[in-house]
Phi, psi and omega in degrees: 000162170267124183237131180242127174255140178237119175203127184298338178230054183307139012271341179053229181287355181259019188293342177256319184293315184300308179294331178293319177295324176296319179296331180280358175105358176286153171276115185245125179236143177233147175247133184218146176266003180273120185294330185273358179295131180294155182290336176229134180215111177049046178086359181257129174278129183249125177256118180265144178208170181214161178283147183265353181209165178253181180288156179279121184300328186259014183292154178302129186299334180290337182248008181297321179296318180294320179299317179301317180292323177295320178298315178293319179297321178295318180298317178293319178302313183290324175293324179293322177300318178297318178297319179296319179296335177272001174103003181273125177228110181282143170278324182226136173243129176240119190229145161267110188275001192302336182251002173095356188300328187268009185302324191242014184290333178291342174287336179269313182235079187295338184264357178288144175278133183245124172244136185240146177275115186262093186273319184192140174242130191281142178223150176276342179221150173086001178224223186286321183295126180078003183291318186257107183294346179291336183234066182289150175277134177261012180268106181293343179263017184302315180298323178295317181295318180292323177300317178289328178297329178285353179305320179300314176300311185298322179293327178287330179301327182286343186256328193271143175275335184202159176232162176222135183226144187283336181222157179296321182294316178299319177297325183292343179286344182274144183276158168284152010274355185289333181307324182291345178270358185264126172264135180268107180217120181288159179297331175105142176241129176283087187289345174288321180276321180267085190222163178298151174219094183296343182260013184299142178218125182238131180252128180251121176054029178058019183236323185243125177246127179239143177228183178293345178285343180273158177268110187234127175251128182244147177216124190230128170218159170296315173224146182278105189205164184300326182306327180253024170073021181301320182295324179290317179299317181296325179287336175278341189299316181302318181288323176300314180294324180293318182281336185238082186292347181250000185285147169251136181246121182248119178249123178252130177152152179278179181250024176261198179233126173265324185224152177077191186268154172280153177291167181289161171062025176069015181280174180247138176304321179306310184290323182301315185274339168297313181297326181296323187252348189301325180292346179267359187236128179292162179298322180296318179290322180297332179293346179266004179254126187235113174270114189262353182070200174278130183243149175299152185301323182289347171263336184291313182300317175301329177295319176294321179295335180279338192296135171271315172224131180250134181249129177226123180232145177202147164299168170293093188204190181303132180282134183284142171303325186300329179295314182289329173294322176296321176295318180297324178289340181091034177288149166275117195247134167247123188227164180283142179277067179241156192306318181299338183280338194296333180275350179248314181259109175262122190304129179064015175240302177251004179168185177242138179251138176229156176303130184307320189271355188264086181298318177300320178295322177299314179299317180296317183292320177298315181294321179299316180293323178296335178271359188230078184299326180291322176295318177300317181296318179297312180296321180299311181296319179295319180298315180295317179299320180294318179297317180293323183285331189244336188232008182295132184298308192283324186260340185240296193285311182295317175301322179289325176297319180293323175296319178299317179298316181297320179293321178297315181297329182267359186298000000 
């Protein structure tokens, strides 16, 4: 069959499924807005395209998000017309619709089967919005804006034959009747490659060498921001350093924003919360805190393998791949007691859960685990077993993705 993948930053969540379909003999083509994407990738032909216009500066703020998606959708639509004129007709289209690119593809190929990646449906209550009282929205029209933001989701429900979502909680955010069309199948973790390494040794700046014999606390986000609990971790940090005089703290993440709002006055969340706690930490203790920025993936996994205790916090929002990679590596995990975590972290079985907002409790739980090597070992083994049983790429997720694809093609 001819299979078309749509992702503004291909391969994204399709990094395993797309090349596997190519290996099975299907003709697989992907459309991407990233200029640096190679024309061929693991058997997949990549078609690059771009938008011809930008957003309107004076547009009504409630519809600015929709306009951006329409602009992207138009760009994808026009690139698809060129592909059709060159003779390409997909049997199946698999799209991440989050940025709007797939909005108009059925106008080009009305008979293609469309499956969409269902990452998140916006709500004014019960999810990320309004969760953290420290950062209330002062926009009285927030609910109106979110309702319009869901227009992109709603328009895709009318087009798609099936959906796929990585977690049950994320799938649960979508309304019926489309919710019943969503299969819950994670993107998959290669648990053979992402595995414990008791002999791991990491050298930092040619000066500091850490091994599993060292006490290492890890905290990982794409960007250091409130959505992923950076402010809570930083508020727990002075007490963690006081109780653990030999611990090294490794923070991975950039100083931009992936989710939510930017702070006022052009400042960085990273700097704001460093300034909040720095006066409580001596220079000697601060020297044991290492901000590593964004690190390449081949450096990231060794950091997890090095970890003695790994901390993961999040608003009720999309679950990070990094948590499941930490489980696959066999980290002893302390995580926030928020809904997205509940299907992966079972309290005192695959990790420990603490109230998201309780920084003192977070510090206590991290310190308790650092004092309990047998407990860490038990949680570590359970976490890895759970990851292998539920999220392994080769034995669980990819076979289920292929079944989902076959059902979509036959719909």
